[in-house]
PDB file of C-alpha atoms in Angstrom:
ATOM      1  CA  UNK A 291       0.680  -0.074   0.392  1.00  0.00           C
ATOM      2  CA  UNK A 292       0.911   3.901  -0.609  1.00  0.00           C
ATOM      3  CA  UNK A 293       1.249   6.382   1.974  1.00  0.00           C
ATOM      4  CA  UNK A 294      -0.895   8.216  -1.210  1.00  0.00           C
ATOM      5  CA  UNK A 295      -3.319   5.901  -1.073  1.00  0.00           C
ATOM      6  CA  UNK A 296      -3.276   4.813   3.151  1.00  0.00           C
ATOM      7  CA  UNK A 297      -3.941   8.958   3.442  1.00  0.00           C
ATOM      8  CA  UNK A 298      -7.000   8.747   1.161  1.00  0.00           C
ATOM      9  CA  UNK A 299      -7.923   6.091   3.633  1.00  0.00           C
ATOM     10  CA  UNK A 300      -7.630   6.765   6.653  1.00  0.00           C
ATOM     11  CA  UNK A 301      -9.172  10.604   5.823  1.00  0.00           C
ATOM     12  CA  UNK A 302     -11.678   8.873   4.590  1.00  0.00           C
ATOM     13  CA  UNK A 303     -12.545   6.426   7.673  1.00  0.00           C
ATOM     14  CA  UNK A 304     -12.129  10.238   9.998  1.00  0.00           C
ATOM     15  CA  UNK A 305     -14.325  12.225   8.250  1.00  0.00           C
ATOM     16  CA  UNK A 306     -17.248   9.624   8.548  1.00  0.00           C
ATOM     17  CA  UNK A 307     -16.307   8.893  12.088  1.00  0.00           C
ATOM     18  CA  UNK A 308     -16.254  12.583  12.658  1.00  0.00           C
ATOM     19  CA  UNK A 309     -19.270  13.242  10.112  1.00  0.00           C
ATOM     20  CA  UNK A 310     -21.679  10.077  11.126  1.00  0.00           C
ATOM     21  CA  UNK A 311     -21.518  11.348  15.838  1.00  0.00           C
ATOM     22  CA  UNK A 312     -22.302  14.769  14.599  1.00  0.00           C
ATOM     23  CA  UNK A 313     -25.217  14.279  12.479  1.00  0.00           C
ATOM     24  CA  UNK A 314     -25.726  11.971  15.562  1.00  0.00           C
ATOM     25  CA  UNK A 315     -25.615  13.490  18.065  1.00  0.00           C
ATOM     26  CA  UNK A 316     -27.982  16.446  16.219  1.00  0.00           C
ATOM     27  CA  UNK A 317     -30.392  13.705  16.387  1.00  0.00           C
ATOM     28  CA  UNK A 318     -30.347  13.337  19.490  1.00  0.00           C
ATOM     29  CA  UNK A 319     -30.575  16.183  21.335  1.00  0.00           C
ATOM     30  CA  UNK A 320     -34.029  16.744  20.539  1.00  0.00           C
ATOM     31  CA  UNK A 321     -34.632  14.010  22.593  1.00  0.00           C
ATOM     32  CA  UNK A 322     -32.648  14.961  25.547  1.00  0.00           C
ATOM     33  CA  UNK A 323     -29.711  12.967  24.284  1.00  0.00           C
ATOM     34  CA  UNK A 324     -25.722  13.193  24.109  1.00  0.00           C
ATOM     35  CA  UNK A 325     -23.904  10.522  22.248  1.00  0.00           C
ATOM     36  CA  UNK A 326     -23.275   7.000  24.074  1.00  0.00           C
ATOM     37  CA  UNK A 327     -25.862   7.622  26.237  1.00  0.00           C
ATOM     38  CA  UNK A 328     -28.626   5.872  22.926  1.00  0.00           C
ATOM     39  CA  UNK A 329     -25.907   3.138  22.893  1.00  0.00           C
ATOM     40  CA  UNK A 330     -26.729   2.448  26.982  1.00  0.00           C
ATOM     41  CA  UNK A 331     -30.605   2.702  26.967  1.00  0.00           C
ATOM     42  CA  UNK A 332     -30.479   0.099  23.760  1.00  0.00           C
ATOM     43  CA  UNK A 333     -28.131  -2.291  25.483  1.00  0.00           C
ATOM     44  CA  UNK A 334     -30.564  -2.210  28.291  1.00  0.00           C
ATOM     45  CA  UNK A 335     -33.348  -2.532  25.575  1.00  0.00           C
ATOM     46  CA  UNK A 336     -31.416  -5.634  24.423  1.00  0.00           C
ATOM     47  CA  UNK A 337     -30.295  -6.961  27.202  1.00  0.00           C
ATOM     48  CA  UNK A 338     -32.702  -6.388  29.547  1.00  0.00           C
ATOM     49  CA  UNK A 339     -31.474  -4.707  33.676  1.00  0.00           C
ATOM     50  CA  UNK A 340     -27.335  -5.355  33.988  1.00  0.00           C
ATOM     51  CA  UNK A 341     -25.250  -4.294  35.712  1.00  0.00           C
ATOM     52  CA  UNK A 342     -22.973  -1.722  35.880  1.00  0.00           C
ATOM     53  CA  UNK A 343     -20.026  -3.558  34.910  1.00  0.00           C
ATOM     54  CA  UNK A 344     -22.284  -5.275  32.150  1.00  0.00           C
ATOM     55  CA  UNK A 345     -22.087  -2.191  29.950  1.00  0.00           C
ATOM     56  CA  UNK A 346     -20.101  -1.383  30.674  1.00  0.00           C
ATOM     57  CA  UNK A 347     -17.721  -3.767  28.388  1.00  0.00           C
ATOM     58  CA  UNK A 348     -20.347  -4.156  26.444  1.00  0.00           C
ATOM     59  CA  UNK A 349     -20.359  -0.539  25.494  1.00  0.00           C
ATOM     60  CA  UNK A 350     -16.429  -0.295  25.189  1.00  0.00           C
ATOM     61  CA  UNK A 351     -16.655   2.373  27.599  1.00  0.00           C
ATOM     62  CA  UNK A 352     -14.644   2.621  31.358  1.00  0.00           C
ATOM     63  CA  UNK A 353     -16.446   2.894  34.050  1.00  0.00           C
ATOM     64  CA  UNK A 354     -16.916   6.342  35.219  1.00  0.00           C
ATOM     65  CA  UNK A 355     -17.907   6.789  32.136  1.00  0.00           C
ATOM     66  CA  UNK A 356     -20.779   4.632  31.694  1.00  0.00           C
ATOM     67  CA  UNK A 357     -21.630   5.983  36.312  1.00  0.00           C
ATOM     68  CA  UNK A 358     -22.044   9.353  34.256  1.00  0.00           C
ATOM     69  CA  UNK A 359     -24.110   8.479  31.642  1.00  0.00           C
ATOM     70  CA  UNK A 360     -26.384   6.429  34.579  1.00  0.00           C
ATOM     71  CA  UNK A 361     -26.698   9.261  36.836  1.00  0.00           C
ATOM     72  CA  UNK A 362     -27.683  11.374  34.465  1.00  0.00           C
ATOM     73  CA  UNK A 363     -30.658   8.836  33.208  1.00  0.00           C
ATOM     74  CA  UNK A 364     -32.163   7.837  36.113  1.00  0.00           C
ATOM     75  CA  UNK A 365     -31.903  11.661  37.129  1.00  0.00           C
ATOM     76  CA  UNK A 366     -34.034  12.266  33.401  1.00  0.00           C
ATOM     77  CA  UNK A 367     -36.461   9.182  34.282  1.00  0.00           C
ATOM     78  CA  UNK A 368     -35.115   6.615  32.408  1.00  0.00           C
ATOM     79  CA  UNK A 369     -33.847   4.180  34.500  1.00  0.00           C
ATOM     80  CA  UNK A 370     -33.316   3.074  37.609  1.00  0.00           C
ATOM     81  CA  UNK A 371     -30.369   1.376  40.045  1.00  0.00           C
ATOM     82  CA  UNK A 372     -30.850  -0.448  42.382  1.00  0.00           C
ATOM     83  CA  UNK A 373     -28.133  -2.427  44.963  1.00  0.00           C
ATOM     84  CA  UNK A 374     -26.898  -5.240  43.458  1.00  0.00           C
ATOM     85  CA  UNK A 375     -28.568  -9.364  45.422  1.00  0.00           C
ATOM     86  CA  UNK A 376     -25.677 -10.010  46.620  1.00  0.00           C
ATOM     87  CA  UNK A 377     -23.210  -7.458  46.113  1.00  0.00           C
ATOM     88  CA  UNK A 378     -23.554  -3.610  47.484  1.00  0.00           C
ATOM     89  CA  UNK A 379     -21.474  -2.382  45.617  1.00  0.00           C
ATOM     90  CA  UNK A 380     -22.583  -3.194  42.889  1.00  0.00           C
ATOM     91  CA  UNK A 381     -25.632  -1.341  40.828  1.00  0.00           C
ATOM     92  CA  UNK A 382     -27.773  -3.004  38.539  1.00  0.00           C
ATOM     93  CA  UNK A 383     -29.319  -1.164  35.821  1.00  0.00           C
ATOM     94  CA  UNK A 384     -32.793  -1.614  33.964  1.00  0.00           C
ATOM     95  CA  UNK A 385     -35.072   0.960  31.423  1.00  0.00           C
ATOM     96  CA  UNK A 386     -37.485   2.777  32.524  1.00  0.00           C
ATOM     97  CA  UNK A 387     -41.053   3.005  30.705  1.00  0.00           C
ATOM     98  CA  UNK A 388     -39.363   6.747  30.057  1.00  0.00           C
ATOM     99  CA  UNK A 389     -36.107   4.720  28.606  1.00  0.00           C
ATOM    100  CA  UNK A 390     -38.613   2.108  26.647  1.00  0.00           C
ATOM    101  CA  UNK A 391     -40.474   4.910  25.067  1.00  0.00           C
ATOM    102  CA  UNK A 392     -37.377   6.812  24.737  1.00  0.00           C
ATOM    103  CA  UNK A 393     -35.627   4.047  22.981  1.00  0.00           C
ATOM    104  CA  UNK A 394     -38.220   3.153  20.467  1.00  0.00           C
ATOM    105  CA  UNK A 395     -37.817   6.546  19.518  1.00  0.00           C
ATOM    106  CA  UNK A 396     -33.968   6.352  19.254  1.00  0.00           C
ATOM    107  CA  UNK A 397     -34.676   2.816  17.059  1.00  0.00           C
ATOM    108  CA  UNK A 398     -36.395   5.420  14.433  1.00  0.00           C
ATOM    109  CA  UNK A 399     -33.530   7.691  14.335  1.00  0.00           C
ATOM    110  CA  UNK A 400     -31.241   5.604  14.955  1.00  0.00           C
ATOM    111  CA  UNK A 401     -32.391   2.706  10.998  1.00  0.00           C
ATOM    112  CA  UNK A 402     -33.134   7.438   9.517  1.00  0.00           C
ATOM    113  CA  UNK A 403     -29.760   7.646  10.790  1.00  0.00           C
ATOM    114  CA  UNK A 404     -28.412   4.330   8.747  1.00  0.00           C
ATOM    115  CA  UNK A 405     -29.978   5.109   5.161  1.00  0.00           C
ATOM    116  CA  UNK A 406     -29.009   9.016   5.464  1.00  0.00           C
ATOM    117  CA  UNK A 407     -24.794   7.285   5.715  1.00  0.00           C
ATOM    118  CA  UNK A 408     -25.675   4.114   2.701  1.00  0.00           C
ATOM    119  CA  UNK A 409     -27.409   6.249  -0.001  1.00  0.00           C
ATOM    120  CA  UNK A 410     -26.608   6.495  -2.663  1.00  0.00           C
ATOM    121  CA  UNK A 411     -24.694   2.692  -2.760  1.00  0.00           C
ATOM    122  CA  UNK A 412     -26.195  -0.088  -4.109  1.00  0.00           C
ATOM    123  CA  UNK A 413     -28.280  -2.881  -1.669  1.00  0.00           C
ATOM    124  CA  UNK A 414     -24.682  -5.267  -2.196  1.00  0.00           C
ATOM    125  CA  UNK A 415     -22.419  -2.865  -1.246  1.00  0.00           C
ATOM    126  CA  UNK A 416     -24.635  -1.422   1.259  1.00  0.00           C
ATOM    127  CA  UNK A 417     -25.510  -4.957   2.858  1.00  0.00           C
ATOM    128  CA  UNK A 418     -21.870  -5.843   2.688  1.00  0.00           C
ATOM    129  CA  UNK A 419     -21.110  -2.471   5.191  1.00  0.00           C
ATOM    130  CA  UNK A 420     -21.293  -4.032   8.259  1.00  0.00           C
ATOM    131  CA  UNK A 421     -19.234  -7.384   8.496  1.00  0.00           C
ATOM    132  CA  UNK A 422     -15.991  -5.308   6.562  1.00  0.00           C
ATOM    133  CA  UNK A 423     -15.932  -2.670   9.180  1.00  0.00           C
ATOM    134  CA  UNK A 424     -16.161  -4.791  11.594  1.00  0.00           C
ATOM    135  CA  UNK A 425     -13.739  -6.775   9.929  1.00  0.00           C
ATOM    136  CA  UNK A 426     -12.372  -3.124  10.151  1.00  0.00           C
ATOM    137  CA  UNK A 427     -12.509  -2.661  13.597  1.00  0.00           C
ATOM    138  CA  UNK A 428     -11.403  -6.332  14.434  1.00  0.00           C
ATOM    139  CA  UNK A 429      -7.448  -5.744  13.168  1.00  0.00           C
ATOM    140  CA  UNK A 430      -7.813  -2.010  13.956  1.00  0.00           C
ATOM    141  CA  UNK A 431      -7.884  -3.718  17.790  1.00  0.00           C
ATOM    142  CA  UNK A 432      -5.685  -6.762  17.225  1.00  0.00           C
ATOM    143  CA  UNK A 433      -3.518  -3.982  16.685  1.00  0.00           C
ATOM    144  CA  UNK A 434      -3.631  -2.459  19.866  1.00  0.00           C
TER     145      UNK A 434
END
């Protein structure tokens, strides 16, 4: 691989990441959410109640980030936290009715964002993208 191609590839990935996160922030703001909080809500919607350490692992976030997000989402009424049975140091986090309704709204937003992101691509290319991108994520993580 030559430097010109490597530069173009790295720049495209960087710009896509920044643009996608910015667009996500625009879509989440009217819901009172910041990027990252939606992932926590969707994880709870998908998996049910989780211990904060499990959320940290599932989302690839540091525990202090999860603690901050859960505090904000709890204050907004979207989740509730309770001491974990058998371990009062751990907190079990679960969605409230408000959180479940918000997760449904996020799902609709995410469909729209995905459609915006792949607009103009062939259906075959769009279908292949998740696998390609996850392979790239694995490559970068393996190199760490």
